[in-house]
Coordinates of C-alpha atoms in Angstrom, one line a residue:
X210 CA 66.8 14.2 78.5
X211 CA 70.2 15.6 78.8
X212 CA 70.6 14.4 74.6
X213 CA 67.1 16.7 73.8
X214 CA 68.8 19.4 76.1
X215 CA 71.8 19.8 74.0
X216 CA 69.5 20.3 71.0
X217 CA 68.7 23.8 72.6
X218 CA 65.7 25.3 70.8
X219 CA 65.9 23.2 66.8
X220 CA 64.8 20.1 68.7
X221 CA 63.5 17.5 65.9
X222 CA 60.0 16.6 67.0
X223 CA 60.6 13.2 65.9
X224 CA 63.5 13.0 68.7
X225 CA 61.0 14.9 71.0
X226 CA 58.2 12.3 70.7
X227 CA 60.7 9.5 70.8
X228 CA 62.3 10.7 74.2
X229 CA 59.3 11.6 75.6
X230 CA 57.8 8.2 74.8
X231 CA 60.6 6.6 76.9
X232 CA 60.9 8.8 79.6
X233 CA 57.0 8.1 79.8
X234 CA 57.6 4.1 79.9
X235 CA 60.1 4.4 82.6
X236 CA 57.1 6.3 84.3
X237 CA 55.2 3.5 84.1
X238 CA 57.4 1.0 84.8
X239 CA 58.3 2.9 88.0
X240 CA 54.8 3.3 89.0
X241 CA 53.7 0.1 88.9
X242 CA 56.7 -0.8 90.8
X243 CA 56.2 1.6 93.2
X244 CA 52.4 0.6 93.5
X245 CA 53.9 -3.2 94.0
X246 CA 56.3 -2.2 96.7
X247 CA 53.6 -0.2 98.5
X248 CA 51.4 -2.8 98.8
X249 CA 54.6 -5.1 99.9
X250 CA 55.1 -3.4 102.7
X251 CA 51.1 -1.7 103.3
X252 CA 50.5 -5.8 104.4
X253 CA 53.6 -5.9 107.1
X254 CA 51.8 -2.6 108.6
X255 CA 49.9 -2.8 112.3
X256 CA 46.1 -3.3 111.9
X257 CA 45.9 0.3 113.9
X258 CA 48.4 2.1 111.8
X259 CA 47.0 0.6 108.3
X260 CA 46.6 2.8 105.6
X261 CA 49.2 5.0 106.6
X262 CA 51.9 4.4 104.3
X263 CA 49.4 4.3 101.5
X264 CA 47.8 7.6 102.4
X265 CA 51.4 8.8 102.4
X266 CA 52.6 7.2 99.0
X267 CA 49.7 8.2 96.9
X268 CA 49.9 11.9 98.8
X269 CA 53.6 12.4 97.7
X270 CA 53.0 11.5 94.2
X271 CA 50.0 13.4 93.4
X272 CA 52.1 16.4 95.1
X273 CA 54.5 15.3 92.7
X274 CA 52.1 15.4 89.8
X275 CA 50.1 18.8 90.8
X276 CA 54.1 20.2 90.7
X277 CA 55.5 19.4 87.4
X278 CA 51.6 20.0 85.8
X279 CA 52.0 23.6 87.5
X280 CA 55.6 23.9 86.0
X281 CA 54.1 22.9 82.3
X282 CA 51.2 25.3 82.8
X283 CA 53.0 28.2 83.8
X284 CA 56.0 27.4 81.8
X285 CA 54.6 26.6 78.7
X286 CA 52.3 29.6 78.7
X287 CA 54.4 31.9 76.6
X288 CA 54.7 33.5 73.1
X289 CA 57.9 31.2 71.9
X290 CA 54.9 28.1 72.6
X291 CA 52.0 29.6 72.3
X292 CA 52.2 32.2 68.8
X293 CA 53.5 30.2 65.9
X294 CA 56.5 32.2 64.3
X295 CA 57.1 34.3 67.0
X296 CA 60.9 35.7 67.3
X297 CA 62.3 37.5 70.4
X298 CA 65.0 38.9 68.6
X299 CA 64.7 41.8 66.2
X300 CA 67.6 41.3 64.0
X301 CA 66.3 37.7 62.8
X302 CA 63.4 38.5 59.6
X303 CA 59.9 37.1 60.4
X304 CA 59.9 33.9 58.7
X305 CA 58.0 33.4 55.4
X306 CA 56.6 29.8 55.5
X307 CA 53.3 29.5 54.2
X308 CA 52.2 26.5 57.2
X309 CA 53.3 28.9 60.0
X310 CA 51.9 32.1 58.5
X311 CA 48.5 30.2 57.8
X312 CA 48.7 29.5 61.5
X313 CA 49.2 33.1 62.8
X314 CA 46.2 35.2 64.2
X315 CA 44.9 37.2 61.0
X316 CA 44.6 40.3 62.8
X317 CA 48.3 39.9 64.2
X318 CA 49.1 39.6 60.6
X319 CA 47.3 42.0 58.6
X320 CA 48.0 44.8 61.0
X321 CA 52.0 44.4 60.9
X322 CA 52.6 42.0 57.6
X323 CA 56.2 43.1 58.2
X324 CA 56.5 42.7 62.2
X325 CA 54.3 40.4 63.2
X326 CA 56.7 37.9 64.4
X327 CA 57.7 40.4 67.3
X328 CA 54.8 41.0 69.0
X329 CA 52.9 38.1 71.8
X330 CA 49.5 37.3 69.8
X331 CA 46.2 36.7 72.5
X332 CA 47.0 33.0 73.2
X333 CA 50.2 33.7 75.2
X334 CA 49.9 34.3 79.0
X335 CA 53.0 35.2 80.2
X336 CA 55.9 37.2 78.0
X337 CA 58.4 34.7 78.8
X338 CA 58.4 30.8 78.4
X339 CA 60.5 27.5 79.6
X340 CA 62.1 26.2 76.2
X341 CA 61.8 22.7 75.9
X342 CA 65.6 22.3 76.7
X343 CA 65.3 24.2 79.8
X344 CA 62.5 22.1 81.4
X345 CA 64.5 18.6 80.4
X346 CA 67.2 20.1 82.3
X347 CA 64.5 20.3 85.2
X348 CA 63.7 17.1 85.2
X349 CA 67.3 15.7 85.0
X350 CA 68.0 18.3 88.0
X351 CA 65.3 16.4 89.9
X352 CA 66.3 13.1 88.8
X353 CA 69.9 13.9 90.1
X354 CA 68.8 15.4 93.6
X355 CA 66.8 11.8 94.1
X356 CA 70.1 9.5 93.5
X357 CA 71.4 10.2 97.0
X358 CA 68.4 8.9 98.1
X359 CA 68.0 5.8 96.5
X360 CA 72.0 4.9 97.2
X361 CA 70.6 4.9 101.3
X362 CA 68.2 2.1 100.4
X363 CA 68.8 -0.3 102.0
X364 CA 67.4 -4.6 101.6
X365 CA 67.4 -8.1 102.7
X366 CA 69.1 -10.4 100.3
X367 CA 66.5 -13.3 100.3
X368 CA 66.8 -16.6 98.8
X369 CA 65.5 -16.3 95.0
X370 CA 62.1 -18.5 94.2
X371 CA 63.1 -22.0 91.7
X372 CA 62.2 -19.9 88.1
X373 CA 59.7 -22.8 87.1
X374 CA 57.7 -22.5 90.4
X375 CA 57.6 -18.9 90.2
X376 CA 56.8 -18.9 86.2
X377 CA 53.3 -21.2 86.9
X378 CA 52.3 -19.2 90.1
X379 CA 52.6 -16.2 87.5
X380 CA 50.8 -18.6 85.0
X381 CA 47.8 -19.2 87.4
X382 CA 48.0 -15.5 88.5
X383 CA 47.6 -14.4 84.2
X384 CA 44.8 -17.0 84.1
X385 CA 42.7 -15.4 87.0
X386 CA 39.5 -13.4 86.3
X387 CA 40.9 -10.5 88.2
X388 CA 43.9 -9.8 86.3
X389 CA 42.0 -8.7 83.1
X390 CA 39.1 -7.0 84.4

């Protein structure tokens, strides 16, 4: 994230796709590990209190979720994202690719041939936007602010399963019914 940051607003969207794909891997891996570690410790919970750290899990990271979809949504909603060859500054010419021009609003283009890349066509909502760049430095600024709390984790050291005894209970586990349903 911080590599696609420094890339500032001529990010390659091969590297944006690429980065994007991992960070979206390390989602998943941290999901389902989250999922496993919930369910580790929803079985230790008192049969009157169960279901609460579940209910509390699942509440946090769909808060999580509704968050950084608002922050796309609102952040992404500008003319920079939203009108193809758009330019904030004056002094820079409108550009004269064909594939972007093809891709403005006709009426945008046919009332200002000359000026069109200045103005915020219909499918912007807001006349300011997050740059990519900006909201991977959001991200990394909330990965940052959650390393203090990981370091106060704190666990048992237990004995380590024989790796052949724990390799055929994951064998018989795979071969279940269950598992690919």
């Amino acid at each position: 994230l911080i590599a696609l940051a420094r890339e500032g607003n001529d990010v390659d969207p091969r590297n944006l796709v690429i980065m994007f794909a991992l960070a979206n891997l390390g989602y998943v891996w941290a999901d389902v590990a989250s999922d496993g570690f919930m369910v580790f410790i929803a079985h230790r919970e008192p049969i009157e209190k169960r279901g609460t750290m579940q209910t509390l899990v699942y509440s946090v990271s769909k808060l999580g979720q509704i968050a950084i979809n608002l922050l796309i949504l609102v952040g992404f909603s500008g003319p920079e994202m939203n009108c193809p060859g758009y330019q904030p500054d004056p002094s820079i010419p409108c550009t004269n690719n064909i594939y972007i021009i093809k891709r403005v609003d006709p009426e945008l283009y046919t009332n200002n041939p000359y000026s069109w890349c200045y103005e915020m066509c219909d499918d912007a909502t807001f006349e300011w936007d997050l740059s990519i760049p900006e909201f991977a430095i959001s991200i990394c600024f909330v990965i940052f602010a959650s390393i203090p709390l990981y370091l106060r984790l704190k666990e048992d050291k237990v004995q380590a399963e024989p790796r052949l005894e724990f390799l055929a209970k994951f064998w018989s586990q795979l071969k279940r019914k269950a598992a690919w349903q």
